[in-house]
Amino acid sequence: MTVEAQAELVIDAAGETSDAVLSVRDLTTTFTAGGQRIEALRGIDLDLYPGRVSVLLGESGSGKSVTARSILRLYGASAIIGGSAVFEGRDLVGLNEKEMQPIRGSGIALVPQDPTGSLDPVRRVGAQIVEVLRLHGVVDSKKEAQARAEELLGLVGLPDPVRAARSFPHEMSGGMKQRVAIAIAICCNPTLLIADEPTTALDVTVQAQILDLFVELTSSIGSAMLMITHDVGVAKDLADHVSVMYAGRIVEQGATSTVLDDPVHPYTKALLAAVPTPDVPRGNLIPIIGQPPVSGMTLPGCSFAPRCPVAQSSCTELVPELVSVELGHSVACPVATEFGAA
Amino acid sequence: MTRFLLRRLALTIPILIGVSIVMFITIKITPGDPVASLLGPTGSPEARVALTEKLGLDRPLIVQYAKWFGNILQGDAGISIARQTGALGLVWDAMQNTLVLAGFAAILAMVVGVTIGLTAAVYPDSVLARVVSGFSLFAISVPQYSLALISIVYLAANLGWFPTGGMNDPSGEGGLGDLLHHLWLPGIASALVPLGIIARMVRSAMIDALNEDYIEALRSRGLPRSTVTRHAFHNAIPGILTIAGLQAGYLLGGVVFVETVFSWPGMGLLIFQSISQRDLPVIQAGVLLSALAFVLINLVVDTIQASIDPRLRR
Amino acid sequence: MNSRTSQLEADQTIDLRLDNPDDGSGSATQDSAAREPSQPAARRRKMTLTTRVSAVLTFALFAVAILAPIVAPYEPDIGDRSQRLLPLFSGSHVLGTDGQGRDILSRIIWGARPSLLAGVVPVLVAALVGTALGLVAGRGSRRVHSVIMRVLDVFYAFPAVLLAIAIAAALGSGISNAIVALSFILIPPVARVAEAEVSRVRSTDFMEAAAVSGAGWWSISIRHVLPNVAPAIVVYCTALVGLSIVYAAGLGFLGLGIAPPTAEWGLMVNDLRQYTFSQPGIAVVPAVVITIASLLFNLLGDGLRDWLDIRSEAQ
């Protein structure tokens, strides 16, 4: 996130007045299956800036991954997507499959959660990178693509890139595969890199290395990054900006320091209290009582109200809006913000 | 890959020995005394003993088996009772015509079956998809002789589109065109069931492959649908080949009926004729050769699979 | 990856394993894994109409075979020379008459006796022997297991029909020899299904509990394993009857079954096919009857499998 990198990207996004790479407004995703409607996303607002790492933080099932896949429009006809997601001046929500294809991988790249599930098991690793390079026209010849693929494999920290390019995915460890997935994701210099829990499936020792790699790469290529995680520690270490999700909505968002050091929303508070830190020994952790709502169950009012320690009767009536409590910090909880203001 | 091939070959050897033992047992279970039937009712006790010794029938079973197996390796599987020539040679000649028919049916089943299965997988709501998924019960229920008869009645006899039997037109010039003309009906009758099974297998294997996690990853990289489908197909091929290899057994077994109905001068027709003539050596040689062919086909299938899916090479 | 399996199993693979993969098979597989082993019926669904109808028709088929002397309109073996080769639906001969003027419907009805016998008995034999082999293989030592499975592999190297032909031809024609030959080729697939089922049951907790309680090998096998593997085997064998009928008629067709003039479906196919051109209608009658009978058992097996919610893990 150097100044140079930012400047470069502003020039890249020619004609774009806002410096946000992606502006998501009131994004909703509804799945229809067997006559059932499941509201997975209920109005997401998000702005992603070049060179900056934004984290979507939340429990599993809160809609983090759905957000990423909705932006990339990876769902078929079973998902109804509403709102807008403006990327480089185009609203992705209105694009069809053909128009989305050149954007995927080239403009917006995704690093999936499970490295085993992100690579074609019967193709050599190098060929899979070459395929994407050739597809998006980044290289002119097959030979150049091959060389670039090996270069990328070296860039993501694989010790023997030439050999790695000739390997099949099953010959690699989880960490190595994730490095390959990252190499594929950055191969076309995407403006936005989305990482969906990129370390969850890895060994603890490898996790830190991969996260470091992400930080290094985003700052070197200057792309915007959306990191999806349930891990408060990851968010603290990496994020410039945090959005806390609960049941398909963002309940609190802002700069990492304000949101995670000085949380306002009762859910964020509870989430942080449930995480061990050096200051808080494990024994003093406070679990969050109850279960997150089953997806598809639409309760009136605030979804967190049934588990909320400060809930009032009014909480089950109106859906709380995100309200700015200070510059760049908004919270969707009238009760907390009132107390905060008082 | 070389190591895989060697190991796979090594695994084939005990199977082949097992096959030969089973065949030897079928020879031994034949009721009646072979010496008596060779000598006729007039044979003296001395002649009996002499012939028994000459045939080696007084030796332990294991020695008899070893001798029989040695003969097989030298291409001798006994003399045809009806035709008085080597049974294996007779079967070998007929086998070539059978391979023409079975090969044609196999290509037909693979090409059409894969095409239909792919279409059904990519367009899951189409009528074709429903027909394919409902086909299997019918496929395993309908015997080849039924199919052969029904097609001969409706496509050859009623409509007159195709010749009703034989391999070549005796009055015509012959040639490839004539052969193809004669191939269609027996080919379709043999191919229909494997075709349906392959189509169904391709469909389900493709649907499974398209539901794998990496498919979404591929799409997230901007690959068009056709390329993604190709990746999925590449992954589905080994499973499809397994089923296709099993269909070879169906084809080789089914030719007995199809060739009989269509008078196709192959191994199946030869076996049919040999049954009524009680010409056991020919039947045994035919079954032995078919088993050998089946084992070889499966060896080839496994090798292709391993060359396609690196995970199978270990 | 093991492709040393025969047609027989390919059929059954389709039949028993590959049901609609897009009906959420993932969750269904979990269902069966979580299934309480001793109560397969607990999750019983409603029996479909197709299953009920095929069950009723299967019973009817057996009833017709048993009651042949009563329901058959004519003597099966006595023909009327003046009534030769009548087409379908000709007066009192609904399915026409054959070359000797015999009523085809009556011959189909009487023919159901040997045809069903040669279809059902081999499956019963294979069910007994195959289950025993599967039990011993699935619960025996590693060596016993591999010996049994390797021997079965040898049988899979033969195209099933041809092996049956080789055995039946060696033994000589006749319905009992055909039954022996068919039993042999049906044992391997049943044994494989049984072995897979036993292996599945073996790994469940309640089996370990039974072993810990000190019950003996036979007592565990009979009291705990068998009841749990039986439903899957019964369902598999029901469908196998369909295939067995086809094979039995095939042997009859080749002259390896019952001897003429006794009516048998496969023999009738071969006898009537000479009239393919003069009387195409009657020529296909026995072939169609065999197909329908086979289809009935396959439908019944398929329906029972869904009804009992059995997912065989046989490979």
Coordinates of N, CA and C in Angstrom, one line a residue, chain C residues 126-242:
Chain C
A126 N -26.9 -69.1 -5.8 CA -25.8 -68.0 -5.7 C -26.0 -67.2 -4.4
A127 N -27.2 -67.0 -4.0 CA -27.4 -66.2 -2.8 C -26.9 -66.9 -1.6
L128 N -27.1 -68.2 -1.5 CA -26.6 -69.0 -0.4 C -25.1 -69.0 -0.4
V129 N -24.6 -69.5 -1.5 CA -23.1 -69.7 -1.6 C -22.4 -68.4 -1.5
G130 N -22.9 -67.4 -2.3 CA -22.3 -66.1 -2.4 C -22.3 -65.4 -1.0
T131 N -23.4 -65.5 -0.3 CA -23.4 -64.9 1.0 C -22.4 -65.5 2.0
A132 N -22.4 -66.9 1.9 CA -21.4 -67.6 2.8 C -20.0 -67.2 2.4
L133 N -19.7 -67.1 1.1 CA -18.3 -66.7 0.7 C -18.0 -65.3 1.2
G134 N -19.0 -64.4 1.0 CA -18.9 -63.0 1.4 C -18.7 -62.8 2.9
L135 N -19.4 -63.7 3.7 CA -19.2 -63.6 5.1 C -17.8 -64.1 5.5
V136 N -17.4 -65.2 4.9 CA -16.1 -65.7 5.3 C -15.0 -64.7 4.9
A137 N -15.2 -64.2 3.7 CA -14.2 -63.2 3.2 C -14.2 -61.9 4.0
G138 N -15.4 -61.4 4.3 CA -15.5 -60.2 5.0 C -15.1 -60.2 6.4
R139 N -15.2 -61.4 7.0 CA -14.9 -61.5 8.4 C -13.7 -62.4 8.7
G140 N -13.1 -62.9 7.7 CA -12.0 -63.8 7.8 C -10.7 -63.0 7.9
S141 N -9.6 -63.8 8.0 CA -8.3 -63.1 8.1 C -8.0 -62.5 6.7
R142 N -6.9 -61.7 6.8 CA -6.5 -61.0 5.6 C -6.2 -62.0 4.4
R143 N -5.6 -63.2 4.8 CA -5.2 -64.1 3.8 C -6.5 -64.8 3.2
V144 N -7.4 -65.2 4.1 CA -8.6 -65.8 3.6 C -9.4 -64.9 2.7
H145 N -9.4 -63.6 3.1 CA -10.1 -62.6 2.3 C -9.5 -62.5 0.9
S146 N -8.1 -62.4 0.9 CA -7.5 -62.2 -0.5 C -7.6 -63.4 -1.3
V147 N -7.5 -64.6 -0.7 CA -7.7 -65.8 -1.5 C -9.1 -65.9 -2.2
I148 N -10.1 -65.6 -1.4 CA -11.5 -65.7 -1.9 C -11.6 -64.6 -3.0
M149 N -11.2 -63.4 -2.7 CA -11.4 -62.3 -3.7 C -10.6 -62.6 -5.0
R150 N -9.4 -63.1 -4.9 CA -8.6 -63.4 -6.1 C -9.3 -64.4 -6.9
V151 N -9.8 -65.5 -6.3 CA -10.5 -66.5 -7.0 C -11.7 -65.9 -7.8
L152 N -12.4 -65.0 -7.1 CA -13.6 -64.4 -7.7 C -13.1 -63.6 -8.9
D153 N -12.0 -62.9 -8.8 CA -11.4 -62.1 -9.9 C -11.3 -63.0 -11.2
V154 N -10.9 -64.3 -11.0 CA -10.7 -65.1 -12.1 C -12.0 -65.3 -12.9
F155 N -13.1 -65.5 -12.1 CA -14.4 -65.6 -12.8 C -14.8 -64.4 -13.5
Y156 N -14.4 -63.2 -13.0 CA -14.7 -62.0 -13.6 C -13.9 -61.8 -14.9
A157 N -12.9 -62.6 -15.1 CA -12.1 -62.5 -16.4 C -12.9 -63.0 -17.6
F158 N -13.9 -63.8 -17.3 CA -14.7 -64.4 -18.4 C -15.9 -63.5 -18.7
P159 N -16.2 -63.3 -19.9 CA -17.6 -62.8 -20.2 C -18.6 -63.8 -19.7
A160 N -19.5 -63.3 -18.8 CA -20.3 -64.3 -18.0 C -21.1 -65.3 -18.8
V161 N -21.7 -64.8 -19.9 CA -22.5 -65.7 -20.7 C -21.6 -66.9 -21.3
L162 N -20.4 -66.5 -21.7 CA -19.6 -67.5 -22.3 C -19.1 -68.6 -21.3
L163 N -18.9 -68.1 -20.1 CA -18.5 -69.1 -19.1 C -19.7 -70.1 -18.8
A164 N -20.9 -69.5 -18.8 CA -22.1 -70.4 -18.6 C -22.2 -71.3 -19.7
I165 N -21.9 -70.9 -20.9 CA -22.0 -71.8 -22.1 C -21.0 -72.9 -22.0
A166 N -19.7 -72.5 -21.6 CA -18.7 -73.5 -21.5 C -19.0 -74.6 -20.5
I167 N -19.6 -74.2 -19.3 CA -19.9 -75.1 -18.3 C -21.1 -76.0 -18.7
A168 N -22.1 -75.3 -19.2 CA -23.3 -76.1 -19.6 C -23.0 -77.0 -20.8
A169 N -22.2 -76.6 -21.7 CA -21.8 -77.5 -22.8 C -21.0 -78.7 -22.3
A170 N -20.1 -78.4 -21.4 CA -19.3 -79.5 -20.9 C -20.2 -80.6 -20.2
L171 N -21.2 -80.0 -19.4 CA -22.0 -80.9 -18.6 C -23.1 -81.6 -19.5
G172 N -23.3 -81.0 -20.7 CA -24.4 -81.6 -21.5 C -25.7 -80.8 -21.3
S173 N -26.5 -80.8 -22.4 CA -27.7 -80.0 -22.2 C -28.7 -80.6 -21.3
G174 N -29.7 -79.8 -20.8 CA -30.6 -80.3 -19.8 C -30.8 -79.1 -18.8
I175 N -32.0 -79.1 -18.3 CA -32.3 -77.9 -17.4 C -31.4 -77.9 -16.2
S176 N -31.2 -79.1 -15.6 CA -30.4 -79.0 -14.3 C -29.0 -78.6 -14.6
N177 N -28.4 -79.0 -15.7 CA -27.0 -78.5 -16.0 C -27.0 -77.0 -16.3
A178 N -28.0 -76.5 -17.0 CA -28.1 -75.1 -17.2 C -28.2 -74.3 -15.8
I179 N -28.9 -74.9 -14.9 CA -29.0 -74.3 -13.6 C -27.7 -74.3 -12.9
V180 N -27.0 -75.4 -13.0 CA -25.6 -75.5 -12.4 C -24.7 -74.4 -13.0
A181 N -24.7 -74.3 -14.3 CA -23.8 -73.4 -15.0 C -24.2 -71.9 -14.6
L182 N -25.5 -71.6 -14.5 CA -25.9 -70.2 -14.2 C -25.5 -69.9 -12.7
S183 N -25.7 -70.9 -11.9 CA -25.3 -70.7 -10.5 C -23.9 -70.3 -10.3
F184 N -23.0 -71.0 -11.1 CA -21.6 -70.7 -11.0 C -21.3 -69.2 -11.4
I185 N -21.9 -68.8 -12.5 CA -21.6 -67.4 -12.9 C -22.3 -66.3 -12.0
L186 N -23.3 -66.7 -11.3 CA -24.0 -65.7 -10.4 C -23.3 -65.6 -9.0
I187 N -22.6 -66.6 -8.7 CA -22.0 -66.6 -7.3 C -21.0 -65.4 -7.2
P188 N -20.1 -65.2 -8.1 CA -19.1 -64.1 -7.8 C -19.7 -62.7 -7.6
P189 N -20.7 -62.3 -8.4 CA -21.2 -60.9 -8.1 C -21.9 -60.9 -6.7
V190 N -22.7 -62.0 -6.4 CA -23.4 -62.0 -5.1 C -22.3 -61.9 -4.0
A191 N -21.2 -62.8 -4.1 CA -20.2 -62.8 -3.1 C -19.6 -61.4 -2.9
R192 N -19.4 -60.7 -4.0 CA -18.8 -59.3 -3.9 C -19.7 -58.4 -3.1
V193 N -21.0 -58.4 -3.5 CA -21.9 -57.6 -2.8 C -21.9 -57.9 -1.3
A194 N -22.0 -59.2 -1.0 CA -22.0 -59.7 0.4 C -20.7 -59.2 1.1
E195 N -19.6 -59.4 0.5 CA -18.3 -59.0 1.1 C -18.3 -57.5 1.4
A196 N -18.8 -56.7 0.5 CA -18.8 -55.3 0.7 C -19.7 -54.9 1.8
E197 N -20.9 -55.6 1.9 CA -21.8 -55.3 3.0 C -21.3 -55.7 4.3
V198 N -20.6 -56.9 4.4 CA -20.1 -57.4 5.6 C -19.0 -56.4 6.1
S199 N -18.2 -56.0 5.1 CA -17.1 -55.0 5.5 C -17.7 -53.8 6.1
R200 N -18.8 -53.3 5.5 CA -19.4 -52.1 6.0 C -19.9 -52.3 7.4
V201 N -20.6 -53.5 7.6 CA -21.2 -53.7 8.9 C -20.0 -53.9 10.0
R202 N -19.0 -54.6 9.5 CA -17.9 -54.9 10.4 C -17.3 -53.6 11.1
S203 N -17.3 -52.6 10.3 CA -16.6 -51.4 10.8 C -17.5 -50.5 11.8
T204 N -18.8 -51.0 12.0 CA -19.7 -50.2 12.8 C -19.4 -50.5 14.3
D205 N -19.8 -49.6 15.1 CA -19.5 -49.7 16.6 C -20.2 -50.9 17.2
F206 N -21.4 -51.2 16.8 CA -22.1 -52.2 17.5 C -21.4 -53.6 17.3
M207 N -20.7 -53.7 16.1 CA -20.0 -55.0 15.9 C -18.9 -55.1 16.9
E208 N -18.2 -54.0 17.1 CA -17.1 -54.0 18.1 C -17.6 -54.4 19.5
A209 N -18.8 -53.8 19.8 CA -19.4 -54.0 21.0 C -19.7 -55.5 21.2
A210 N -20.2 -56.1 20.1 CA -20.6 -57.5 20.1 C -19.3 -58.4 20.3
A211 N -18.3 -58.0 19.7 CA -17.0 -58.7 19.8 C -16.5 -58.6 21.2
V212 N -16.6 -57.4 21.8 CA -16.1 -57.2 23.2 C -16.9 -58.0 24.1
S213 N -18.2 -58.2 23.9 CA -19.1 -58.9 24.8 C -18.7 -60.4 24.8
G214 N -17.8 -60.9 23.9 CA -17.3 -62.2 24.0 C -18.1 -63.2 23.2
A215 N -19.0 -62.8 22.3 CA -19.7 -63.7 21.5 C -18.8 -64.3 20.5
G216 N -19.1 -65.6 20.1 CA -18.2 -66.3 19.2 C -18.4 -65.8 17.7
W217 N -17.5 -66.4 16.9 CA -17.5 -66.0 15.5 C -18.8 -66.3 14.8
W218 N -19.3 -67.6 15.0 CA -20.5 -68.0 14.3 C -21.7 -67.2 14.9
S219 N -21.7 -67.1 16.2 CA -22.8 -66.4 16.9 C -22.9 -64.9 16.4
I220 N -21.8 -64.3 16.3 CA -21.8 -62.9 15.8 C -22.3 -62.9 14.3
S221 N -21.7 -63.8 13.5 CA -22.1 -63.9 12.1 C -23.6 -64.0 11.9
I222 N -24.1 -65.0 12.6 CA -25.5 -65.4 12.4 C -26.4 -64.3 13.0
R223 N -26.1 -63.9 14.2 CA -27.1 -63.1 15.0 C -26.9 -61.6 14.6
H224 N -25.7 -61.2 14.3 CA -25.5 -59.7 14.1 C -25.2 -59.3 12.7
V225 N -24.3 -60.1 12.0 CA -23.9 -59.7 10.7 C -25.0 -60.0 9.7
L226 N -25.4 -61.2 9.7 CA -26.4 -61.7 8.7 C -27.6 -60.8 8.6
P227 N -28.3 -60.5 9.7 CA -29.5 -59.7 9.6 C -29.2 -58.3 9.0
N228 N -28.0 -57.8 9.2 CA -27.7 -56.5 8.7 C -27.3 -56.5 7.2
V229 N -26.8 -57.6 6.7 CA -26.4 -57.6 5.3 C -27.5 -58.2 4.5
A230 N -28.4 -58.9 5.1 CA -29.4 -59.6 4.3 C -30.3 -58.7 3.4
P231 N -30.8 -57.6 3.9 CA -31.6 -56.8 3.0 C -31.0 -56.4 1.7
A232 N -29.7 -56.0 1.8 CA -29.0 -55.6 0.6 C -28.9 -56.7 -0.4
I233 N -28.6 -57.9 0.2 CA -28.4 -59.1 -0.7 C -29.7 -59.5 -1.3
V234 N -30.7 -59.5 -0.5 CA -32.1 -59.9 -1.0 C -32.5 -58.9 -2.2
V235 N -32.3 -57.7 -2.0 CA -32.6 -56.7 -3.0 C -31.8 -56.9 -4.3
Y236 N -30.5 -57.1 -4.1 CA -29.6 -57.4 -5.2 C -30.0 -58.6 -6.0
C237 N -30.4 -59.7 -5.2 CA -30.7 -60.9 -5.8 C -32.1 -60.8 -6.6
T238 N -33.0 -60.0 -6.0 CA -34.2 -59.8 -6.8 C -34.0 -59.3 -8.2
A239 N -33.1 -58.3 -8.2 CA -32.8 -57.8 -9.6 C -32.0 -58.8 -10.4
L240 N -31.2 -59.6 -9.7 CA -30.4 -60.6 -10.4 C -31.3 -61.6 -11.1
V241 N -32.5 -61.9 -10.6 CA -33.4 -62.9 -11.2 C -33.7 -62.4 -12.6
G242 N -33.8 -61.1 -12.8 CA -34.1 -60.6 -14.1 C -33.0 -61.0 -15.1

